[in-house]
Coordinates of C-alpha atoms in Angstrom, one line a residue:
M1 CA -49.8 -14.8 -7.9
K2 CA -48.3 -14.0 -10.9
Y3 CA -45.9 -11.1 -9.4
Q4 CA -44.5 -14.1 -6.4
L5 CA -44.3 -16.6 -10.1
L6 CA -42.5 -13.6 -11.9
S7 CA -40.9 -12.6 -9.1
V8 CA -38.9 -16.7 -8.7
L9 CA -39.2 -17.0 -12.5
S10 CA -36.9 -12.9 -11.9
A11 CA -34.5 -14.2 -9.5
L12 CA -34.2 -17.5 -11.4
F13 CA -32.5 -16.3 -14.5
I14 CA -30.8 -13.8 -12.3
L15 CA -29.0 -16.2 -10.5
L16 CA -28.7 -18.6 -13.8
Y17 CA -27.0 -15.0 -15.5
L18 CA -24.8 -14.5 -12.4
T19 CA -22.9 -17.7 -12.4
Q20 CA -21.7 -17.3 -15.9
T21 CA -20.8 -13.4 -15.2
P22 CA -18.0 -11.7 -13.0
T23 CA -17.7 -9.0 -10.9
P24 CA -19.4 -6.4 -13.5
K25 CA -15.9 -3.6 -13.3
G26 CA -16.0 -0.9 -11.1
D27 CA -17.9 -2.3 -8.5
Y28 CA -16.1 -1.4 -5.1
N29 CA -17.9 -4.0 -2.9
S30 CA -16.4 -7.2 -4.3
P31 CA -16.3 -10.2 -2.8
W32 CA -12.4 -9.2 -2.7
R33 CA -12.0 -5.6 -2.6
P34 CA -10.9 -3.0 0.2
Q35 CA -13.0 -1.1 1.9
I36 CA -10.3 0.7 3.3
H37 CA -7.4 0.1 1.0
F38 CA -6.7 1.9 -2.5
S39 CA -7.5 -0.2 -5.9
P40 CA -8.6 1.1 -8.9
R41 CA -12.5 1.0 -10.2
K42 CA -10.7 -1.7 -13.2
N43 CA -8.1 -3.2 -15.3
F44 CA -4.7 -3.2 -14.5
M45 CA -2.4 -1.6 -11.4
N46 CA 0.5 -1.0 -9.5
D47 CA 2.7 0.8 -8.0
P48 CA 1.9 5.0 -6.4
N49 CA 3.4 7.6 -8.5
G50 CA 3.9 11.8 -8.2
L51 CA 2.0 11.5 -4.7
F52 CA 1.8 15.1 -3.7
I53 CA -0.2 16.9 -0.7
G54 CA -1.6 20.9 -2.2
D55 CA -2.2 23.5 -0.5
D56 CA -6.1 23.1 -0.4
G57 CA -4.8 19.9 1.8
I58 CA -6.2 18.1 -0.6
W59 CA -3.8 14.5 -1.4
H60 CA -3.6 13.1 -4.7
M61 CA -1.9 9.9 -6.0
Y62 CA -1.0 8.8 -9.8
Y63 CA -0.4 5.1 -9.5
Q64 CA 1.3 3.3 -13.4
Y65 CA -2.8 1.7 -14.2
G66 CA -2.9 -0.4 -17.1
D67 CA -5.3 -1.3 -19.3
N68 CA -4.1 -4.0 -21.6
P69 CA -7.3 -4.4 -23.8
T70 CA -6.4 -8.4 -24.0
G71 CA -6.4 -8.6 -20.7
I72 CA -5.9 -7.4 -16.5
T73 CA -2.1 -7.3 -17.0
P74 CA 0.5 -4.6 -16.7
Q75 CA 1.1 -3.5 -19.9
N76 CA -0.4 -0.4 -21.5
K77 CA 0.8 2.2 -18.9
H78 CA -0.6 5.5 -17.9
W79 CA -0.5 7.2 -15.1
G80 CA -4.3 6.9 -13.7
H81 CA -4.9 9.4 -10.3
A82 CA -7.2 8.9 -7.6
S83 CA -7.2 12.9 -5.2
S84 CA -8.8 12.4 -1.2
K85 CA -9.6 14.8 1.8
D86 CA -8.3 12.0 4.3
L87 CA -6.1 8.9 2.4
Y88 CA -9.0 6.5 2.8
H89 CA -11.7 8.6 0.7
W90 CA -10.5 8.4 -2.9
N91 CA -12.4 9.6 -6.1
N92 CA -11.0 8.5 -8.8
H93 CA -10.7 11.2 -11.7
P94 CA -9.3 10.2 -15.7
I95 CA -6.5 9.7 -16.1
A96 CA -3.2 11.9 -15.8
I97 CA -0.7 11.4 -18.5
S98 CA -1.9 9.3 -21.3
R99 CA 1.6 7.3 -22.5
S100 CA 2.3 8.9 -26.2
K101 CA 1.3 8.8 -29.4
N102 CA 4.1 7.4 -30.8
G103 CA 4.3 4.0 -28.6
G104 CA 5.9 4.8 -25.2
E105 CA 4.4 4.2 -22.0
I106 CA 4.4 5.8 -19.2
Y107 CA 6.1 4.8 -16.2
S108 CA 6.6 5.4 -12.4
G109 CA 7.6 9.0 -11.4
S110 CA 6.7 11.6 -8.8
A111 CA 5.8 14.8 -8.7
V112 CA 6.6 18.6 -7.2
I113 CA 5.3 21.9 -6.1
D114 CA 6.8 24.5 -8.2
V115 CA 6.8 27.2 -5.5
D116 CA 8.7 29.7 -6.9
N117 CA 8.3 29.1 -10.2
T118 CA 11.8 27.6 -11.1
S119 CA 10.7 25.3 -14.2
G120 CA 9.3 29.1 -15.9
F121 CA 6.2 27.1 -16.5
F122 CA 4.0 28.8 -13.5
P123 CA 4.0 32.9 -14.1
Y124 CA 0.6 33.8 -12.6
Q125 CA 0.6 30.6 -9.8
T126 CA 2.9 29.5 -6.6
N127 CA 1.0 25.6 -6.5
G128 CA 1.9 24.9 -10.0
V129 CA 2.3 21.4 -9.7
V130 CA 5.0 19.3 -12.2
A131 CA 5.7 15.4 -12.3
I132 CA 9.0 14.0 -13.4
Y133 CA 8.2 10.2 -15.1
T134 CA 9.4 8.1 -16.6
L135 CA 8.6 7.0 -20.4
H136 CA 9.0 3.6 -21.8
T137 CA 10.1 1.7 -24.4
E138 CA 11.9 -0.6 -26.3
Q139 CA 14.6 0.8 -27.6
E140 CA 14.8 3.4 -23.9
E141 CA 13.7 4.1 -21.1
S142 CA 13.7 8.1 -20.2
Q143 CA 12.6 11.5 -17.9
E144 CA 10.3 13.4 -19.1
I145 CA 8.1 16.8 -17.3
A146 CA 4.7 17.8 -17.7
Y147 CA 3.2 20.4 -15.9
S148 CA -0.2 21.3 -14.4
I149 CA -2.2 25.1 -13.7
D150 CA -4.9 23.3 -12.1
G151 CA -3.8 21.5 -9.0
G152 CA -2.8 18.0 -10.2
Y153 CA -5.9 17.4 -12.7
T154 CA -4.6 16.9 -16.0
F155 CA -1.2 17.7 -17.3
T156 CA 1.4 19.9 -20.6
K157 CA 4.0 17.7 -21.4
Y158 CA 6.6 19.3 -22.1
E159 CA 7.5 20.1 -25.4
H160 CA 11.3 19.1 -24.8
N161 CA 11.4 16.9 -23.6
P162 CA 12.8 14.1 -23.1
V163 CA 14.5 15.9 -20.0
I164 CA 17.9 13.0 -18.8
S165 CA 18.6 10.1 -21.6
V166 CA 21.0 8.7 -21.1
G167 CA 19.9 5.3 -24.4
L168 CA 19.5 2.5 -21.6
R169 CA 16.6 0.2 -21.2
G170 CA 17.2 0.3 -17.7
F171 CA 16.8 3.8 -16.9
R172 CA 13.8 5.0 -14.5
D173 CA 11.1 6.1 -11.4
P174 CA 13.1 9.7 -11.3
K175 CA 12.1 11.4 -7.1
V176 CA 12.6 14.2 -7.3
I177 CA 12.7 16.4 -4.6
W178 CA 13.4 20.3 -3.3
H179 CA 17.0 21.1 -1.5
T180 CA 16.7 23.9 0.3
E181 CA 20.7 24.8 1.1
T182 CA 21.7 23.7 -2.4
R183 CA 18.5 26.2 -3.2
K184 CA 18.1 23.3 -6.0
W185 CA 16.5 20.2 -7.2
A186 CA 17.8 16.9 -6.3
M187 CA 16.8 13.6 -7.8
V188 CA 17.1 10.3 -7.1
V189 CA 16.8 7.3 -10.4
A190 CA 17.5 3.3 -11.2
H191 CA 20.1 2.4 -13.3
A192 CA 17.9 -0.9 -12.5
D193 CA 19.8 -3.2 -14.6
E194 CA 23.8 -1.6 -13.4
R195 CA 21.7 -1.7 -9.5
F196 CA 23.3 1.1 -8.8
I197 CA 21.6 4.8 -7.7
A198 CA 21.6 8.0 -9.9
I199 CA 21.6 11.2 -7.8
Y200 CA 21.1 14.8 -10.6
T201 CA 20.9 17.7 -9.7
S202 CA 18.4 20.9 -11.3
S203 CA 18.0 24.7 -10.8
N204 CA 15.1 24.2 -13.0
L205 CA 13.3 21.1 -13.0
R206 CA 14.2 20.8 -17.3
N207 CA 18.2 21.3 -17.3
W208 CA 20.0 18.0 -15.1
T209 CA 22.8 17.4 -14.1
H210 CA 24.6 14.1 -13.0
V211 CA 27.0 14.7 -9.9
S212 CA 27.0 10.8 -7.4
S213 CA 25.8 7.8 -7.7
F214 CA 24.7 5.6 -5.2
D215 CA 25.4 1.7 -4.7
H216 CA 25.5 -1.1 -2.4
P217 CA 27.8 -4.9 -3.2
D218 CA 24.7 -6.4 -1.7
L219 CA 22.0 -5.7 -3.7
V220 CA 22.8 -8.3 -6.6
D221 CA 18.7 -7.3 -7.9
T222 CA 16.6 -4.9 -10.2
H223 CA 17.1 -2.0 -8.8
E224 CA 13.4 0.3 -9.2
C225 CA 11.5 3.5 -7.6
P226 CA 13.8 5.1 -5.3
N227 CA 13.1 6.8 -3.1
L228 CA 15.2 9.8 -0.5
I229 CA 13.8 12.5 1.8
T230 CA 14.2 13.7 5.2
I231 CA 13.1 12.1 8.2
P232 CA 13.0 12.6 12.1
M233 CA 14.4 11.3 14.7
A234 CA 13.5 10.7 17.9
G235 CA 16.1 11.7 20.3
A236 CA 17.3 13.6 17.5
P237 CA 17.9 17.9 17.0
E238 CA 17.9 17.4 13.2
P239 CA 16.6 14.8 11.0
L240 CA 18.3 12.6 8.8
Y241 CA 17.7 11.4 5.1
L242 CA 16.0 8.3 4.1
L243 CA 16.9 6.2 0.7
I244 CA 14.7 3.2 -0.4
I245 CA 15.2 0.6 -3.0
S246 CA 12.5 -0.9 -4.3
M247 CA 14.9 -4.7 -5.3
S248 CA 12.2 -7.3 -7.9
N249 CA 14.4 -9.9 -6.0
G250 CA 15.7 -11.0 -2.8
H251 CA 13.7 -11.1 0.1
P252 CA 14.2 -13.7 2.9
L253 CA 11.8 -15.5 1.9
G254 CA 11.2 -15.0 -2.1
G255 CA 10.4 -12.3 -4.7
S256 CA 10.8 -8.7 -4.6
Q257 CA 11.5 -5.9 -1.3
M258 CA 12.2 -2.7 0.1
R259 CA 15.2 -1.6 1.6
Y260 CA 16.2 1.4 2.8
F261 CA 19.7 3.2 4.4
P262 CA 19.5 6.0 6.2
G263 CA 21.7 9.1 6.1
H264 CA 22.8 12.4 5.3
F265 CA 22.5 14.5 2.0
N266 CA 24.2 17.2 0.9
G267 CA 22.5 18.0 -1.7
T268 CA 25.1 15.8 -4.7
H269 CA 26.1 12.8 -2.7
F270 CA 24.1 10.3 -0.3
T271 CA 26.3 8.9 3.1
P272 CA 25.2 6.7 5.0
V273 CA 25.3 6.4 8.3
D274 CA 27.0 2.9 8.3
D275 CA 27.6 0.5 5.6
Y276 CA 24.4 -2.2 6.5
A277 CA 22.6 -2.8 3.7
R278 CA 20.4 -5.7 5.2
R279 CA 17.5 -2.8 6.4
I280 CA 14.2 -4.4 5.1
V281 CA 10.8 -1.9 4.9
D282 CA 7.9 -4.6 5.7
Y283 CA 8.7 -8.3 6.2
G284 CA 6.3 -9.5 4.3
L285 CA 5.7 -10.3 0.7
D286 CA 3.0 -7.3 -0.1
M287 CA 5.3 -4.2 0.1
Y288 CA 6.4 -2.4 -3.0
A289 CA 7.7 0.4 -5.0
G290 CA 6.5 2.9 -1.7
Q291 CA 6.7 6.7 -2.7
F292 CA 6.0 9.5 0.2
F293 CA 4.3 12.3 -0.1
Y294 CA 5.8 14.9 -1.5
G295 CA 4.2 18.3 -0.2
T296 CA 3.7 17.3 4.5
P297 CA 5.1 20.7 6.6
G298 CA 8.1 21.2 8.1
G299 CA 8.7 18.6 10.8
T300 CA 6.6 16.3 10.9
K301 CA 6.0 12.7 10.2
P302 CA 7.0 12.5 5.7
V303 CA 2.8 9.8 4.4
S304 CA 3.4 6.5 2.3
I305 CA 2.1 4.6 1.0
A306 CA 3.3 1.6 -1.4
W307 CA 1.3 -1.2 -3.8
A308 CA 0.6 -4.0 -2.1
S309 CA 1.7 -7.0 -4.3
N310 CA 5.1 -8.5 -5.1
L311 CA 6.1 -8.6 -8.4
R312 CA 6.4 -12.4 -8.6
Y313 CA 2.9 -13.4 -8.9
A314 CA 1.2 -9.9 -9.3
G315 CA 0.3 -11.5 -12.6
D316 CA -1.8 -14.1 -11.3
A317 CA -4.3 -12.5 -8.7
P318 CA -7.6 -13.5 -9.1
T319 CA -9.7 -10.8 -9.2
G320 CA -9.1 -9.9 -12.6
P321 CA -11.2 -12.1 -14.4
V322 CA -13.1 -13.0 -11.2
E323 CA -13.8 -9.1 -10.5
G324 CA -12.3 -7.4 -13.2
W325 CA -9.7 -5.8 -11.2
R326 CA -5.9 -6.3 -10.3
S327 CA -3.8 -5.2 -6.6
S328 CA -4.3 -1.8 -4.2
M329 CA -2.1 0.4 -2.1
T330 CA -1.0 -0.4 1.8
I331 CA -3.1 2.1 3.9
P332 CA -2.1 5.5 4.7
T333 CA 1.5 5.4 7.2
V334 CA 4.1 7.9 9.0
R335 CA 6.6 7.0 8.7
Y336 CA 10.0 7.7 10.9
L337 CA 13.4 6.7 12.7
A338 CA 14.8 5.6 16.1
N339 CA 17.2 3.5 17.4
I340 CA 14.9 0.2 18.6
S341 CA 16.7 -2.5 18.1
N342 CA 20.6 -3.3 18.6
R343 CA 22.8 -1.9 15.1
G344 CA 19.8 1.6 15.9
Y345 CA 18.2 3.6 12.8
D346 CA 14.9 1.3 12.5
L347 CA 12.7 2.7 10.7
V348 CA 9.4 2.5 12.0
T349 CA 5.6 3.3 10.6
T350 CA 2.1 3.1 11.8
P351 CA -0.8 3.5 10.5
Y352 CA -2.5 7.3 9.0
N353 CA -5.4 8.4 10.9
L354 CA -7.1 4.9 11.2
E355 CA -9.1 6.6 14.2
T356 CA -11.2 8.3 11.2
M357 CA -12.1 4.9 10.2
Y358 CA -13.8 3.3 13.5
D359 CA -17.3 2.0 13.4
K360 CA -18.1 0.2 16.4
V361 CA -16.7 -2.2 19.0
L362 CA -17.1 -5.3 18.0
A363 CA -14.9 -7.4 21.6
R364 CA -13.0 -5.7 24.2
T365 CA -11.0 -7.2 27.6
D366 CA -8.6 -6.4 30.4
T367 CA -7.5 -9.6 32.1
S368 CA -3.7 -11.4 33.3
G369 CA -2.7 -14.5 32.2
S370 CA -3.8 -17.1 29.2
T371 CA -7.1 -15.8 27.6
G372 CA -8.9 -16.4 24.5
L373 CA -11.6 -13.8 22.9
P374 CA -13.8 -15.5 19.7
I375 CA -15.9 -12.4 18.2
D376 CA -18.1 -12.9 15.1
C377 CA -17.8 -10.1 11.9
V378 CA -21.1 -10.6 11.0
A379 CA -22.3 -7.8 12.0
I380 CA -20.3 -5.7 10.2
E381 CA -20.7 -5.0 6.9
S382 CA -17.6 -3.7 5.6
G383 CA -15.7 -7.1 6.0
T384 CA -13.1 -4.7 7.5
V385 CA -12.0 -5.5 11.3
F386 CA -9.1 -3.4 13.7
L387 CA -7.7 -5.7 16.5
D388 CA -5.0 -3.5 18.6
V389 CA -3.1 -6.3 21.8
N390 CA -1.0 -5.2 24.3
I391 CA 0.6 -7.4 26.4
T392 CA 2.3 -6.3 29.5
S393 CA 5.0 -7.5 32.5
K394 CA 4.1 -6.8 35.4
N395 CA 7.2 -8.0 36.2
Q396 CA 9.6 -5.0 38.1
T397 CA 12.3 -6.9 38.6
T398 CA 12.6 -8.0 34.1
A399 CA 10.6 -7.0 31.0
A400 CA 10.9 -10.2 28.9
I401 CA 8.1 -13.5 29.6
S402 CA 10.0 -16.7 29.8
N403 CA 7.2 -18.6 27.6
G404 CA 3.9 -18.4 26.1
T405 CA 2.0 -17.4 22.9
A406 CA -0.6 -14.4 21.5
D407 CA -2.4 -15.6 18.3
F408 CA -4.8 -14.6 16.2
T409 CA -7.1 -16.3 13.9
F410 CA -9.5 -14.8 11.0
T411 CA -12.0 -17.5 9.4
A412 CA -14.0 -17.7 7.1
S413 CA -17.0 -19.9 9.2
K414 CA -18.7 -21.7 5.4
T415 CA -15.1 -23.2 3.7
G416 CA -13.4 -23.2 7.0
E417 CA -10.2 -20.6 5.6
F418 CA -7.7 -19.0 7.4
I419 CA -5.6 -16.5 8.2
S420 CA -3.5 -16.6 11.1
G421 CA -0.9 -15.1 13.3
G422 CA 1.0 -14.0 16.2
F423 CA 3.6 -13.5 19.1
I424 CA 5.7 -16.3 20.5
F425 CA 7.8 -15.7 23.4
G426 CA 10.5 -17.1 24.5
E427 CA 14.8 -16.1 25.1
T428 CA 13.5 -14.0 21.9
V429 CA 10.6 -12.5 20.8
S430 CA 9.6 -13.4 17.8
F431 CA 5.6 -12.0 15.6
W432 CA 4.4 -15.6 12.8
V433 CA 1.8 -15.0 9.5
D434 CA 0.4 -17.9 7.9
R435 CA -1.6 -17.5 4.8
S436 CA -1.0 -21.1 3.1
N437 CA -4.8 -22.4 5.0
I438 CA -6.5 -19.7 2.2
K439 CA -8.2 -21.3 -0.5
G440 CA -8.8 -18.9 -3.2
Y441 CA -4.6 -18.4 -3.7
P442 CA -2.4 -21.1 -3.6
A443 CA 0.1 -18.8 -5.1
A444 CA 0.1 -17.1 -1.9
S445 CA 0.9 -19.5 0.0
D446 CA 3.5 -18.7 2.0
K447 CA 4.3 -17.6 6.3
V448 CA 5.9 -15.2 7.4
S449 CA 8.9 -15.0 9.7
I450 CA 10.1 -12.1 12.3
D451 CA 12.2 -12.7 15.0
N452 CA 14.3 -10.8 18.0
L453 CA 11.3 -9.0 19.0
S454 CA 12.7 -5.7 21.1
G455 CA 10.0 -5.1 23.9
N456 CA 10.1 -3.4 26.9
R457 CA 8.3 -4.5 29.3
T458 CA 5.2 -4.2 26.5
W459 CA 4.5 -6.2 23.6
R460 CA 1.6 -5.0 20.6
I461 CA 0.0 -6.7 18.0
R462 CA -2.8 -3.5 15.7
A463 CA -3.7 -6.2 12.8
V464 CA -5.8 -4.1 9.9
M465 CA -7.6 -7.2 8.2
D466 CA -9.6 -5.4 5.0
R467 CA -11.2 -8.9 2.6
S468 CA -8.2 -9.3 0.3
I469 CA -5.4 -8.1 2.8
L470 CA -3.9 -8.0 6.0
E471 CA -1.5 -5.2 7.4
V472 CA 0.5 -5.9 11.2
F473 CA 1.7 -3.5 12.7
L474 CA 4.1 -4.5 15.7
N475 CA 5.0 -3.0 19.2
E476 CA 4.9 0.1 18.4
G477 CA 5.5 0.3 14.1
E478 CA 9.4 -1.3 14.2
S479 CA 8.3 -3.9 12.3
T480 CA 5.4 -4.0 8.7
A481 CA 3.9 -7.3 7.2
T482 CA 1.6 -6.6 4.8
T483 CA 0.2 -9.8 3.3
I484 CA -2.7 -10.3 0.0
F485 CA -4.9 -13.1 -0.4
Y486 CA -8.4 -14.2 -1.6
P487 CA -10.3 -16.9 0.3
K488 CA -13.8 -18.4 -0.7
G489 CA -15.3 -17.2 1.3
R490 CA -15.4 -14.4 4.7
L491 CA -14.0 -14.1 7.4
D492 CA -16.5 -13.4 9.0
R493 CA -14.5 -14.9 13.2
L494 CA -12.3 -13.1 14.3
S495 CA -10.3 -14.9 17.5
F496 CA -7.4 -14.0 19.9
E497 CA -6.0 -16.4 22.3
T498 CA -2.7 -16.5 25.0
K499 CA -1.2 -19.4 26.3
G500 CA 1.0 -19.4 28.5
L501 CA 1.2 -16.5 30.0
G502 CA 1.4 -16.8 35.0
P503 CA -1.4 -13.5 35.8
E504 CA 1.7 -11.6 36.3
I505 CA 1.3 -11.1 32.0
G506 CA -1.0 -8.3 31.3
V507 CA -4.1 -8.4 28.1
S508 CA -5.8 -6.3 26.7
A509 CA -7.5 -6.0 23.1
V510 CA -10.0 -3.9 21.8
V511 CA -11.1 -5.1 17.8
W512 CA -13.2 -3.2 15.9
G513 CA -15.5 -3.2 13.0
L514 CA -14.1 -0.7 10.6
K515 CA -16.3 1.7 8.9
S516 CA -16.0 1.4 4.0
A517 CA -14.4 4.2 3.0
W518 CA -16.4 2.8 -1.7
V519 CA -20.1 3.4 0.4
G520 CA -21.8 5.7 -2.2
R521 CA -19.7 4.7 -5.0
R522 CA -19.8 1.4 -5.7
G523 CA -22.6 0.9 -8.7
G524 CA -24.2 -1.5 -10.5
W525 CA -24.5 -5.3 -8.7
R526 CA -23.5 -4.5 -4.2
W527 CA -22.9 -7.7 -2.9
K528 CA -24.4 -9.3 0.6
W529 CA -23.6 -10.8 3.4
K530 CA -25.7 -13.8 4.4
E531 CA -25.2 -15.4 6.9
E532 CA -27.0 -18.6 6.6
S533 CA -25.7 -19.3 3.1
G534 CA -22.3 -17.1 1.9
Y535 CA -22.7 -14.6 -1.2
G536 CA -24.8 -13.4 -3.5
Y537 CA -25.8 -10.4 -5.2
S538 CA -28.9 -8.1 -5.1
I539 CA -30.5 -6.1 -7.2
P540 CA -30.1 -1.5 -6.4
G541 CA -33.5 -0.8 -4.7
A542 CA -35.4 -3.2 -5.5
S543 CA -37.5 -6.0 -3.1
N544 CA -35.3 -8.7 -2.0
S545 CA -37.6 -10.5 -0.1
I546 CA -37.6 -13.2 -3.1
L547 CA -33.6 -12.7 -3.9
S548 CA -32.2 -13.0 -0.8
Q549 CA -33.1 -17.0 -0.8
I550 CA -31.7 -17.4 -3.5
W551 CA -26.9 -17.3 -3.0
L552 CA -24.4 -17.9 -4.8

């Protein structure tokens, strides 16, 4: 009896403590913490930087890391660092490149592997890494380099930095590639406020020459984080080049966005295939500053990761005061170009090796016409779910579906919140996502619509729901929509429903629960979910017979 009383008193003390104390920083199982998307252990994160894959097969990701001592905000920037063998299970490392002693912050940039030691930094190795980044001060933004002889874990700043200085404050985010034909390095870097992209070349990564610029009259907002890569074009014998520009505003729904230009690059000048400037990378509001990994094998589709947020509200996300961190990355994706729409040169995006994270099948159906499929997701400890739907017209004379809908809804059973989306079939096909019924973050209550989707008798939805982020890939990746949200309750129910579809329309769907990539790396307190009550804390290794009855 005495021990039971002590247990009750201990439980009451913990309950009192937890109602007054935020989640400890670094807990990778707190309620809003994504389980297959990378997020920082604590503090603020934004743009991915310096992505590369080493000769040992390890993927490296640096990122804008703000450890502002006065708040979880985008100040006091360094390059954070994480590495992975599969792009889902990440190891956190110490800060790779710290802000300078004179107060300058380390802004976005890229990294390359200097195989031939063009820089002179690596006389005894072929895997030296050179990081190219922006030093931001109140007076100027300039480009600097740092080199690593240990595979990218530690860096030495070049003693004669900066390598490019033009006396401007809005001059940032260098992306460097190796151009084989000219045997030179090529850099794209943003003149942010002047709204154009400058192109530089170098033979040694130290001395750079400005050779050309790219701009477009339809791009009227601040330019940031340009990317230039070679990319396969479906059905074409040779790859094209792809230039991506992030802009601080101008998204059709408001806020920041990414646009892309397919084209040709001769080592000094980029020429787009046409004058069209409205190709959008992602139709959701929450993809920005995406970057491709340097060093992926030639002939393969390039791999990318982006920051999953929007400049309009990134600094206000409630994860900051509640859980001690802000922002996550998208899942890794592979990309290529294909002629799908009438205009062509469409950027196709699909998840990278997502099947490696499959845990268990929660539901499966293969039927015709209108159907409904309710799914209980409580048993998935990660709280992360993947929905894969295929809708097929069996009519051989026409590929069209004259009318009907196909919708999914993720619901929090305890609070009634939900996020939903789906196809609307008619003379044209459209897709929508609506997060306005999530209560935890009113600033992000926006709706997304994608119109005039193509389809050749088959339409597909692939949706990854990971606690506080939803990524949707439509058809075979012709369009995507990334959406963040912060529910007050766990999204523990999923329903999929089709209406108005005739018996000639085949409907197949499978729902997978996904594994957590952070199991064993959480530390401190652990969140657990009890269906009958809600979220609560438990102490690792302790008896929870009393604690399991007390939930927040």
